[in-house]
Coordinates of C-alpha atoms and ligand atoms in Angstrom, one line a residue:
Chain A
X4 CA -20.1 14.6 -4.2
X5 CA -20.8 11.3 -2.7
X6 CA -24.3 11.3 -4.2
X7 CA -22.7 12.2 -7.6
X8 CA -20.3 9.3 -7.5
X9 CA -23.0 6.8 -6.2
X10 CA -25.5 7.9 -8.9
X11 CA -22.8 7.7 -11.6
X12 CA -21.8 4.2 -10.5
X13 CA -25.4 3.0 -10.3
X14 CA -26.1 4.5 -13.7
X15 CA -23.0 2.9 -15.3
X16 CA -24.1 -0.4 -13.8
X17 CA -27.6 -0.1 -15.1
X18 CA -26.5 1.0 -18.5
X19 CA -24.1 -2.0 -18.8
X20 CA -26.8 -4.4 -17.8
X21 CA -29.2 -2.7 -20.3
X22 CA -26.7 -2.8 -23.2
X23 CA -26.3 -6.5 -22.6
X24 CA -30.0 -7.1 -22.1
X25 CA -30.7 -5.2 -25.3
X26 CA -28.6 -7.6 -27.3
X27 CA -29.9 -10.7 -25.6
X28 CA -33.5 -9.6 -25.8
X29 CA -33.1 -8.7 -29.5
X30 CA -31.5 -12.0 -30.2
X31 CA -34.2 -14.0 -28.3
X32 CA -37.0 -12.2 -30.0
X33 CA -35.4 -13.0 -33.4
X34 CA -34.7 -16.6 -32.4
X35 CA -31.0 -16.0 -32.2
X36 CA -28.6 -16.5 -29.3
X37 CA -26.9 -13.1 -29.0
X38 CA -23.5 -12.8 -27.4
X39 CA -22.2 -16.1 -26.1
X40 CA -18.4 -15.8 -26.1
X41 CA -17.4 -13.2 -23.5
X42 CA -18.0 -14.6 -20.1
X43 CA -20.8 -17.0 -19.1
X44 CA -23.6 -16.5 -21.6
X45 CA -21.7 -13.5 -23.0
X46 CA -22.4 -11.5 -20.0
X47 CA -19.1 -9.6 -20.2
X48 CA -19.9 -8.4 -23.7
X49 CA -21.1 -5.0 -22.8
X50 CA -18.1 -4.4 -20.5
X51 CA -15.7 -5.5 -23.2
X52 CA -17.4 -3.2 -25.7
X53 CA -16.8 -0.3 -23.4
X54 CA -13.2 -1.3 -23.0
X55 CA -12.8 -1.6 -26.7
X56 CA -14.3 1.9 -27.3
X57 CA -12.0 3.4 -24.7
X58 CA -8.9 2.0 -26.5
X59 CA -9.9 3.4 -29.8
X60 CA -8.4 6.4 -31.4
X61 CA -10.2 9.7 -30.9
X62 CA -10.7 11.0 -34.4
X63 CA -11.8 14.6 -34.9
X64 CA -12.6 15.2 -38.6
X65 CA -10.4 17.8 -40.2
X66 CA -13.4 19.8 -41.5
X67 CA -15.4 19.6 -38.2
X68 CA -16.1 22.6 -36.0
X69 CA -13.6 21.3 -33.4
X70 CA -15.0 23.1 -30.4
X71 CA -18.6 22.1 -30.9
X72 CA -17.6 18.6 -31.9
X73 CA -15.6 18.1 -28.8
X74 CA -18.0 19.8 -26.4
X75 CA -21.2 18.1 -27.7
X76 CA -20.9 14.6 -26.1
X77 CA -20.1 16.1 -22.7
X78 CA -23.0 18.5 -22.9
X79 CA -25.4 15.8 -23.9
X80 CA -24.3 13.5 -21.1
X81 CA -24.2 16.2 -18.6
X82 CA -27.8 17.2 -19.5
X83 CA -29.1 13.7 -19.1
X84 CA -27.1 13.0 -16.0
X85 CA -28.2 16.2 -14.3
X86 CA -31.7 14.8 -14.6
X87 CA -30.9 12.0 -12.2
X88 CA -30.2 14.5 -9.4
X89 CA -33.9 14.8 -8.5
X90 CA -34.9 11.2 -8.8
X91 CA -35.8 9.7 -5.4
X92 CA -34.3 6.3 -5.1
X93 CA -35.8 5.4 -1.7
X94 CA -37.9 7.0 0.9
X95 CA -34.9 8.7 2.4
X96 CA -32.6 8.9 -0.5
X97 CA -32.8 11.6 -3.1
X98 CA -29.5 13.1 -4.5
X99 CA -31.0 16.6 -4.5
X100 CA -34.4 17.0 -2.9
X101 CA -35.5 20.3 -4.5
X102 CA -39.1 21.4 -4.3
X103 CA -39.5 22.0 -8.1
X104 CA -37.9 18.8 -9.2
X105 CA -40.3 18.1 -12.0
X106 CA -39.9 21.5 -13.5
X107 CA -36.1 21.3 -13.2
X108 CA -36.1 17.9 -14.9
X109 CA -38.1 19.1 -17.9
X110 CA -35.8 22.1 -18.2
X111 CA -32.5 20.3 -17.9
X112 CA -33.5 17.5 -20.3
X113 CA -34.3 20.1 -23.0
X114 CA -30.6 21.0 -22.9
X115 CA -30.0 17.7 -24.5
X116 CA -31.4 19.1 -27.8
X117 CA -28.7 21.8 -27.9
X118 CA -26.1 19.1 -27.5
X119 CA -27.5 17.0 -30.3
X120 CA -27.6 20.0 -32.6
X121 CA -24.0 20.9 -31.7
X122 CA -22.9 17.3 -32.5
X123 CA -24.8 17.3 -35.8
X124 CA -23.6 20.7 -36.9
X125 CA -20.1 20.3 -35.6
X126 CA -19.5 17.1 -37.5
X127 CA -19.8 18.9 -40.8
X128 CA -21.4 15.8 -42.3
X129 CA -24.6 15.6 -44.2
X130 CA -25.9 12.6 -42.4
X131 CA -25.1 14.0 -39.0
X132 CA -26.7 17.3 -39.9
X133 CA -29.9 15.6 -41.1
X134 CA -30.0 13.3 -38.1
X135 CA -29.5 16.2 -35.7
X136 CA -32.3 18.2 -37.5
X137 CA -34.7 15.3 -37.3
X138 CA -33.8 14.6 -33.7
X139 CA -34.3 18.2 -32.6
X140 CA -37.6 18.4 -34.5
X141 CA -38.8 15.2 -32.9
X142 CA -37.7 15.9 -29.4
X143 CA -39.1 19.4 -29.4
X144 CA -42.4 18.1 -30.7
X145 CA -42.7 15.2 -28.3
X146 CA -41.9 17.4 -25.3
X147 CA -45.4 18.8 -25.6
X148 CA -47.4 15.6 -25.1
X149 CA -44.9 14.4 -22.6
X150 CA -45.1 17.7 -20.7
X151 CA -48.9 17.6 -20.7
X152 CA -48.9 14.0 -19.4
X153 CA -46.5 15.0 -16.6
X154 CA -48.6 18.1 -16.0
X155 CA -51.7 16.0 -15.4
X156 CA -49.8 13.9 -12.8
X157 CA -48.6 17.0 -11.2
X158 CA -52.1 18.4 -11.0
X159 CA -53.3 15.3 -9.3
X160 CA -50.5 15.3 -6.8
X161 CA -50.4 19.1 -6.3
X162 CA -46.7 19.0 -6.1
X163 CA -43.6 19.5 -8.2
X164 CA -41.4 17.6 -5.7
X165 CA -40.6 14.1 -6.8
X166 CA -40.2 12.9 -3.2
X167 CA -43.6 14.3 -2.2
X168 CA -45.2 12.7 -5.2
X169 CA -43.6 9.4 -4.3
X170 CA -44.8 9.5 -0.7
X171 CA -48.4 10.2 -1.9
X172 CA -48.4 6.9 -3.8
X173 CA -48.0 4.5 -0.9
X174 CA -48.8 3.5 2.6
X175 CA -46.1 5.8 4.0
X176 CA -48.0 9.0 2.9
X177 CA -48.6 10.3 6.4
X178 CA -45.0 10.2 7.3
X179 CA -44.1 12.9 4.8
X180 CA -43.9 16.3 6.6
X181 CA -46.9 18.4 5.7
X182 CA -49.1 15.4 4.7
X183 CA -49.8 13.9 8.1
X184 CA -53.6 14.1 7.7
X185 CA -53.9 13.6 4.0
X186 CA -55.9 10.6 2.9
X187 CA -56.1 8.4 -0.2
X188 CA -59.4 7.1 -1.5
X189 CA -59.9 4.4 -4.0
X190 CA -59.7 5.9 -7.4
X191 CA -59.3 9.2 -5.6
X192 CA -63.0 9.6 -5.0
X193 CA -64.1 10.1 -1.4
X194 CA -67.7 9.3 -2.1
X195 CA -66.8 5.7 -2.8
X196 CA -66.0 5.5 0.9
X197 CA -63.0 3.2 0.6
X198 CA -60.0 4.6 2.4
X199 CA -56.8 3.3 0.9
X200 CA -54.4 5.5 3.0
X201 CA -53.2 2.5 5.0
X202 CA -53.8 -0.1 2.4
X203 CA -51.1 1.3 0.1
X204 CA -49.6 -0.9 -2.5
X205 CA -50.9 -0.7 -6.0
X206 CA -54.2 0.9 -5.0
X207 CA -52.5 4.2 -4.2
X208 CA -50.3 4.4 -7.3
X209 CA -51.1 7.4 -9.4
X210 CA -52.6 5.3 -12.2
X211 CA -55.2 4.0 -9.6
X212 CA -55.6 7.2 -7.7
X213 CA -56.7 8.9 -10.9
X214 CA -57.5 6.3 -13.6
X215 CA -57.1 8.9 -16.4
X216 CA -53.4 8.9 -15.5
X217 CA -53.2 5.5 -17.1
X218 CA -53.8 7.3 -20.5
X219 CA -51.3 9.9 -19.5
X220 CA -48.8 7.2 -18.7
X221 CA -49.3 5.6 -22.1
X222 CA -48.9 9.0 -23.8
X223 CA -45.8 9.7 -21.7
X224 CA -44.3 6.3 -22.5
X225 CA -44.8 6.8 -26.3
X226 CA -43.4 10.4 -26.1
X227 CA -40.5 9.2 -24.0
X228 CA -39.5 6.7 -26.6
X229 CA -39.4 9.6 -29.1
X230 CA -37.4 11.7 -26.7
X231 CA -34.7 9.1 -26.2
X232 CA -34.6 8.5 -30.0
X233 CA -35.6 4.9 -29.6
X234 CA -37.3 2.8 -32.2
X235 CA -39.9 3.1 -33.6
X236 CA -39.1 6.8 -33.4
X237 CA -35.4 6.4 -34.3
X238 CA -35.4 8.3 -37.6
X239 CA -32.7 10.6 -36.2
X240 CA -30.3 7.7 -36.2
X241 CA -31.9 5.4 -38.6
X242 CA -29.0 3.0 -39.4
X243 CA -30.3 2.1 -42.8
X244 CA -30.6 5.6 -44.1
X245 CA -28.5 8.0 -42.1
X246 CA -25.8 5.5 -41.0
X247 CA -26.0 6.6 -37.4
X248 CA -27.4 10.1 -37.4
X249 CA -25.8 12.8 -35.4
X250 CA -23.0 10.6 -34.0
X251 CA -21.8 9.2 -37.3
X252 CA -18.4 11.0 -37.0
X253 CA -17.8 10.1 -33.4
X254 CA -15.4 7.3 -32.3
X255 CA -13.7 6.1 -29.2
X256 CA -14.3 7.7 -25.9
X257 CA -16.6 10.4 -27.3
X258 CA -18.8 7.8 -28.9
X259 CA -18.8 5.9 -25.6
X260 CA -20.1 9.0 -23.9
X261 CA -22.8 9.5 -26.5
X262 CA -23.8 5.9 -26.2
X263 CA -23.9 6.2 -22.4
X264 CA -26.0 9.3 -22.7
X265 CA -28.5 7.6 -25.0
X266 CA -28.9 4.6 -22.6
X267 CA -29.0 6.9 -19.6
X268 CA -31.8 8.8 -21.3
X269 CA -33.8 5.6 -21.6
X270 CA -33.2 4.8 -17.9
X271 CA -34.1 8.4 -16.9
X272 CA -37.4 8.5 -18.8
X273 CA -38.3 5.1 -17.4
X274 CA -37.5 6.3 -13.9
X275 CA -39.6 9.4 -14.3
X276 CA -42.5 7.3 -15.6
X277 CA -42.2 5.0 -12.6
X278 CA -42.0 7.9 -10.1
X279 CA -44.9 9.8 -11.6
X280 CA -47.3 7.1 -12.5
X281 CA -46.3 3.7 -11.2
X282 CA -45.9 4.3 -7.5
X283 CA -42.2 5.3 -7.4
X284 CA -40.3 3.3 -4.8
X285 CA -43.6 2.0 -3.2
X286 CA -44.3 -1.6 -3.1
X287 CA -47.1 -2.9 -5.4
X288 CA -48.4 -5.2 -2.6
X289 CA -51.3 -3.8 -0.6
X290 CA -52.0 -4.4 3.1
X291 CA -55.0 -6.8 3.3
X292 CA -56.5 -6.7 6.7
X293 CA -54.0 -8.2 9.2
X294 CA -51.7 -9.3 6.3
X295 CA -49.8 -6.1 6.0
X296 CA -47.8 -7.0 2.9
X297 CA -47.2 -3.3 2.1
X298 CA -45.4 -2.6 5.4
X299 CA -43.5 -5.9 5.2
X300 CA -42.1 -5.0 1.8
X301 CA -41.4 -1.4 2.6
X302 CA -39.0 -1.6 5.5
X303 CA -38.4 1.2 7.9
X304 CA -37.9 4.7 6.5
X305 CA -34.4 6.0 7.0
X306 CA -33.0 2.5 7.8
X307 CA -31.2 0.2 5.6
X308 CA -34.2 -2.0 5.1
X309 CA -36.2 1.0 3.8
X310 CA -33.5 2.0 1.4
X311 CA -33.0 -1.5 0.0
X312 CA -36.7 -2.2 -0.5
X313 CA -37.2 1.3 -2.0
X314 CA -34.3 0.8 -4.5
X315 CA -35.4 -2.7 -5.2
X316 CA -39.0 -1.7 -6.1
X317 CA -38.0 1.4 -8.0
X318 CA -35.4 -0.5 -10.1
X319 CA -37.5 -3.5 -10.8
X320 CA -40.4 -1.3 -12.0
X321 CA -37.9 0.6 -14.1
X322 CA -36.5 -2.6 -15.6
X323 CA -40.0 -3.7 -16.6
X324 CA -40.4 -0.4 -18.5
X325 CA -37.0 -0.7 -20.0
X326 CA -37.8 -4.2 -21.2
X327 CA -40.9 -2.9 -22.8
X328 CA -38.8 -0.3 -24.5
X329 CA -36.5 -3.0 -25.9
X330 CA -39.4 -5.1 -26.9
X331 CA -41.0 -2.2 -28.7
X332 CA -37.8 -1.6 -30.5
X333 CA -37.6 -5.1 -31.8
X334 CA -41.3 -5.3 -32.7
X335 CA -42.3 -2.2 -34.6
X336 CA -40.9 -0.7 -37.8
X337 CA -39.7 2.8 -37.9
X338 CA -42.2 5.6 -38.5
X339 CA -41.9 8.0 -41.4
X340 CA -41.4 11.7 -40.6
X341 CA -44.9 12.6 -41.5
X342 CA -46.4 9.7 -39.5
X343 CA -44.2 10.8 -36.6
X344 CA -45.5 14.3 -36.7
X345 CA -49.1 13.1 -37.3
X346 CA -48.9 11.0 -34.2
X347 CA -47.5 13.7 -32.1
X348 CA -49.6 16.7 -33.1
X349 CA -52.9 15.1 -34.2
X350 CA -53.2 12.2 -31.8
X351 CA -51.1 12.5 -28.7
X352 CA -51.3 16.2 -28.0
X353 CA -55.1 16.4 -28.3
X354 CA -55.6 13.4 -26.1
X355 CA -53.0 14.7 -23.6
X356 CA -54.9 18.0 -23.5
X357 CA -58.1 16.1 -22.8
X358 CA -56.4 14.2 -20.0
X359 CA -55.1 17.4 -18.4
X360 CA -58.7 18.8 -18.4
X361 CA -60.0 15.5 -16.9
X362 CA -57.2 15.5 -14.3
X363 CA -58.2 19.0 -13.2
X364 CA -61.9 17.9 -12.8
X365 CA -60.8 14.8 -11.0
X366 CA -58.8 16.8 -8.6
X367 CA -61.9 18.7 -7.7
X368 CA -63.6 15.4 -6.9
X369 CA -60.7 14.2 -4.8
X370 CA -60.9 17.0 -2.3
Chain B
X22 CA -57.2 -19.6 -57.0
X23 CA -59.1 -16.4 -57.0
X24 CA -57.4 -13.5 -55.3
X25 CA -59.2 -10.8 -53.4
X26 CA -57.7 -7.5 -52.4
X27 CA -56.7 -7.3 -48.8
X28 CA -58.8 -4.7 -47.2
X29 CA -56.6 -2.2 -45.4
X30 CA -58.0 -1.6 -42.0
X31 CA -57.5 1.8 -40.4
X32 CA -59.1 3.2 -37.3
X33 CA -58.0 3.5 -33.7
X34 CA -59.0 0.0 -32.4
X35 CA -57.6 -1.8 -35.5
X36 CA -54.3 0.0 -34.9
X37 CA -54.3 -0.9 -31.3
X38 CA -55.1 -4.5 -32.1
X39 CA -52.3 -4.8 -34.6
X40 CA -49.8 -3.2 -32.2
X41 CA -50.9 -5.7 -29.6
X42 CA -50.5 -8.6 -31.9
X43 CA -47.0 -7.4 -32.8
X44 CA -46.0 -7.3 -29.2
X45 CA -47.5 -10.7 -28.5
X46 CA -45.6 -12.2 -31.4
X47 CA -42.2 -11.0 -30.2
X48 CA -43.2 -11.9 -26.6
X49 CA -44.0 -15.5 -27.6
X50 CA -40.7 -15.8 -29.3
X51 CA -39.0 -14.4 -26.3
X52 CA -40.7 -17.0 -24.1
X53 CA -39.6 -19.9 -26.3
X54 CA -36.0 -18.8 -26.2
X55 CA -35.3 -21.6 -23.7
X56 CA -35.4 -24.2 -26.4
X57 CA -32.6 -24.6 -28.8
X58 CA -32.3 -26.4 -32.1
X59 CA -30.2 -29.5 -31.9
X60 CA -27.5 -30.1 -34.5
X61 CA -28.7 -33.2 -36.2
X62 CA -28.7 -34.5 -39.7
X63 CA -31.6 -33.8 -42.1
X64 CA -32.7 -37.4 -42.1
X65 CA -33.2 -37.3 -38.4
X66 CA -36.8 -37.6 -37.3
X67 CA -36.4 -34.5 -35.1
X68 CA -35.1 -32.3 -37.9
X69 CA -38.4 -30.8 -39.1
X70 CA -40.1 -31.0 -35.7
X71 CA -38.2 -28.2 -34.0
X72 CA -40.5 -25.3 -34.8
X73 CA -39.9 -23.2 -31.7
X74 CA -36.9 -21.8 -30.0
X75 CA -33.5 -20.5 -31.1
X76 CA -32.6 -21.6 -34.6
X77 CA -28.9 -20.6 -34.7
X78 CA -26.1 -22.8 -33.5
X79 CA -22.8 -21.9 -31.9
X80 CA -21.1 -22.6 -35.2
X81 CA -17.5 -23.5 -34.5
X82 CA -18.6 -25.6 -31.6
X83 CA -21.7 -27.1 -33.1
X84 CA -22.7 -27.6 -36.7
X85 CA -25.4 -29.4 -38.6
X86 CA -23.8 -32.4 -40.3
X87 CA -23.5 -32.1 -44.1
X88 CA -24.4 -34.8 -46.6
X89 CA -21.6 -37.1 -47.5
X90 CA -22.1 -36.7 -51.3
X91 CA -21.4 -33.0 -51.4
X92 CA -18.6 -31.0 -52.9
X93 CA -16.2 -29.9 -50.2
X94 CA -12.5 -29.9 -49.7
X95 CA -10.4 -32.4 -51.7
X96 CA -8.2 -35.0 -50.1
X97 CA -5.6 -37.2 -51.8
X98 CA -4.7 -40.4 -50.2
X99 CA -1.1 -40.3 -51.6
X100 CA -0.4 -43.9 -50.7
X101 CA -3.0 -45.0 -53.2
X102 CA -2.1 -42.5 -55.9
X103 CA -0.5 -43.9 -59.0
X104 CA 0.4 -40.4 -60.2
X105 CA -1.3 -41.0 -63.5
X106 CA -1.9 -37.3 -64.0
X107 CA -5.5 -37.8 -65.1
X108 CA -6.9 -35.5 -62.5
X109 CA -4.5 -32.7 -63.5
X110 CA -5.4 -33.1 -67.1
X111 CA -9.2 -33.1 -66.6
X112 CA -9.2 -30.2 -64.1
X113 CA -11.0 -27.3 -65.9
X114 CA -9.2 -24.6 -63.9
X115 CA -5.8 -26.3 -63.8
X116 CA -5.4 -26.1 -60.1
X117 CA -3.7 -29.5 -59.7
X118 CA 0.1 -29.5 -60.2
X119 CA 1.7 -32.9 -60.5
X120 CA 5.4 -33.6 -61.0
X121 CA 6.3 -37.3 -61.4
X122 CA 9.5 -39.3 -61.2
X123 CA 9.7 -42.8 -62.3
X124 CA 10.6 -45.2 -59.6
X125 CA 13.8 -47.3 -60.0
X126 CA 12.7 -50.1 -57.8
X127 CA 9.4 -51.8 -56.9
X128 CA 7.4 -49.4 -54.7
X129 CA 4.5 -51.6 -54.0
X130 CA 0.8 -51.5 -54.9
X131 CA -2.1 -49.4 -53.9
X132 CA -4.8 -50.7 -51.6
X133 CA -6.8 -51.9 -54.6
X134 CA -3.9 -53.8 -56.0
X135 CA -2.8 -51.4 -58.8
X136 CA 1.0 -51.3 -59.2
X137 CA 2.7 -48.0 -58.4
X138 CA 5.5 -47.0 -60.7
X139 CA 5.8 -43.3 -60.1
X140 CA 6.8 -41.0 -57.3
X141 CA 5.1 -37.6 -57.0
X142 CA 7.6 -35.1 -55.7
X143 CA 4.9 -32.4 -56.2
X144 CA 1.2 -33.0 -55.8
X145 CA -0.4 -29.6 -55.1
X146 CA -4.0 -28.6 -55.3
X147 CA -4.8 -25.0 -55.1
X148 CA -8.1 -24.9 -53.2
X149 CA -8.4 -21.2 -53.9
X150 CA -8.7 -21.9 -57.6
X151 CA -10.7 -25.2 -57.3
X152 CA -14.3 -24.8 -58.5
X153 CA -15.3 -28.0 -56.7
X154 CA -16.6 -29.5 -59.9
X155 CA -15.5 -33.0 -58.8
X156 CA -14.3 -34.1 -62.2
X157 CA -10.9 -35.1 -60.8
X158 CA -12.5 -37.5 -58.3
X159 CA -14.5 -39.1 -61.1
X160 CA -11.5 -39.8 -63.3
X161 CA -9.2 -41.0 -60.6
X162 CA -8.6 -44.7 -61.4
X163 CA -7.7 -45.7 -57.9
X164 CA -10.3 -43.6 -56.1
X165 CA -7.7 -42.0 -54.0
X166 CA -8.8 -38.4 -54.7
X167 CA -12.0 -37.8 -52.8
X168 CA -14.0 -35.0 -51.3
X169 CA -14.2 -34.9 -47.5
X170 CA -17.1 -33.2 -45.6
X171 CA -14.9 -30.3 -44.6
X172 CA -16.0 -26.9 -45.9
X173 CA -14.7 -24.5 -43.4
X174 CA -11.0 -24.0 -44.3
X175 CA -10.6 -20.3 -45.0
X176 CA -7.1 -18.9 -44.5
X177 CA -5.6 -15.6 -43.8
X178 CA -2.8 -16.0 -46.3
X179 CA -3.9 -17.2 -49.7
X180 CA -0.7 -19.2 -50.1
X181 CA -2.0 -21.5 -47.4
X182 CA -4.8 -22.5 -49.7
X183 CA -2.4 -24.6 -51.8
X184 CA -2.4 -28.0 -50.3
X185 CA 0.6 -30.2 -50.6
X186 CA -0.1 -33.9 -50.7
X187 CA 3.3 -35.3 -51.5
X188 CA 4.8 -37.7 -49.0
X189 CA 8.4 -37.0 -50.1
X190 CA 10.7 -34.4 -48.6
X191 CA 12.6 -32.3 -51.2
X192 CA 15.8 -34.3 -50.3
X193 CA 14.0 -37.6 -50.9
X194 CA 12.6 -36.3 -54.1
X195 CA 16.1 -35.2 -55.2
X196 CA 17.5 -38.6 -54.3
X197 CA 14.8 -40.3 -56.3
X198 CA 15.5 -38.1 -59.3
X199 CA 19.2 -38.8 -59.1
X200 CA 18.5 -42.6 -58.7
X201 CA 16.3 -42.4 -61.8
X202 CA 18.9 -40.4 -63.7
X203 CA 21.6 -42.9 -62.6
X204 CA 19.5 -45.8 -63.8
X205 CA 18.9 -44.0 -67.1
X206 CA 22.6 -43.5 -67.4
X207 CA 23.3 -47.1 -66.6
X208 CA 20.7 -48.3 -69.0
X209 CA 22.1 -46.0 -71.7
X210 CA 25.5 -47.2 -70.9
X211 CA 24.3 -50.8 -71.1
X212 CA 22.5 -50.1 -74.3
X213 CA 25.6 -48.5 -75.8
X214 CA 27.7 -51.5 -74.6
X215 CA 25.2 -53.9 -76.2
X216 CA 25.2 -51.9 -79.4
X217 CA 29.0 -51.9 -79.4
X218 CA 29.1 -55.6 -78.8
X219 CA 26.6 -56.3 -81.6
X220 CA 28.7 -54.1 -83.9
X221 CA 31.9 -55.8 -83.1
X222 CA 30.2 -59.2 -83.5
X223 CA 29.4 -58.4 -87.1
Ligands
LIG13 S1 -12.8 -30.4 -58.2 FE1 -12.7 -29.7 -60.3 S2 -11.7 -27.8 -60.1 FE2 -11.3 -28.8 -58.2 S3 -9.4 -29.9 -58.5 FE3 -11.0 -31.3 -59.1 S4 -11.2 -31.1 -61.3 FE4 -10.1 -29.3 -60.5
LIG14 S1 -6.2 -39.3 -61.0 FE1 -6.0 -40.2 -58.9 S2 -4.4 -41.7 -59.2 FE2 -4.2 -40.3 -60.9 S3 -2.8 -38.8 -60.3 FE3 -4.8 -38.0 -59.8 S4 -5.1 -38.6 -57.7 FE4 -3.4 -39.8 -58.4

């Protein structure tokens, strides 16, 4: 229960910051100023937006399928929020440390699609229906390259437990029960003879342990943009053609929940990318001889310092990815449906398959 | 100038390159967001030199000054107005309404020395109708009707777009009218008396 509340608070905080950052970043990239009125530099804008949404009338269209319409936002948010349960925030903090976290995450996020379809169908609106169809088609397609990219990371780590994957990517590896004698080698190859187990830092991140995971990371990042319906893959909610896609009929609190779910999805996919590829809560600074930067910036596991450093590194890496998501949105034009499907099925999926194969071979070298 | 067709480049590395150049473009704008355009007049040296940074201004708090010789909101300096009605006559959209009352006494001169002989109980300009042609300012003999560099004067209620320039209260206007009527009466009486006197002299 406590974990639930804490995660919810943390998530709300991040989403509010993100919504504000989105407007400011967009404005700066377009040589505008963004919100300036509410609070210093407009920083209260996102909070006030939420307050405004909560005060609005909750309209349910007369011709809508009332049950589906009302249930959809809750289902969508619940699906996304449930994904946070398995994300390790620090060496000793994970809301629910289950052994098959990665599998659970992929499964629970797929529920999102059902919610989107419910929202689109329940609204009884052409635009909503079209948006929902596109969204479902897109998410289902992009789950394949994303899943393959995740699979290659899982193959390298030999684990479906996010916490175990996290421990493997840092200098604390030998503190994880069951991995006391495991070792990290530079690029994962023992023959190079460079032992990075105690060096930690960036050298033990997954993208360095197995360089082909860098490709997997890029694939995952692209696919995750599509899964969270972000530009340039935002045809499901293309403002200029579909008004707002599946949530065109929603207002007030229900819209706020959908909005929250959308931004939570962005945060979640970034968190997963960080955990799987970018060293999770591990510091990027390596130990260099006597200058043990990695240990200094990791703290002690189980104590407050360890928690704070872990959360700090995890969130700062996540924010870098989130910033990239925002920048991509304000840089690239929207893809057509055929281009979208081309990219997914003819480019990303074959490359992802190749990466999976390579990851399997690499794993053999790593032993 | 001879034009050549732009060759469309496709291929993996060209796509990656163009994606990268897109990102670097937005990134460079993001980095320059610390600079802001300063609100200065077009004749200022700096005006065309501010190529980087945010271009928008916080409008109600800052604004780029407008040229003096533009067409903006009208203003009538009623003290200088001789109520000649020229502006109302020339206005192509009839948005100036003037009612005049002749003065019974000397009411002074305008700042350029023209003698004032009329009061204006009503001098209304309907800015919602005005097409800002500026004709009225051209014909005004005392140059009291001018355009001011104010362009932001939208109103919630359209009635507020009618500007009243008269300096008389309704009571004062009524008083002036009665004074004029009384004077007319007195003059008429005097005339009648003079006429009667002339008749009786015959
Ligand atoms: S500017 Fe033109 S339209 Fe406006 S009041 Fe003067 S004459 Fe009439
Ligand atoms: S033309 Fe000028 S002086 Fe004549 S009535 Fe109009 S504002 Fe007054």
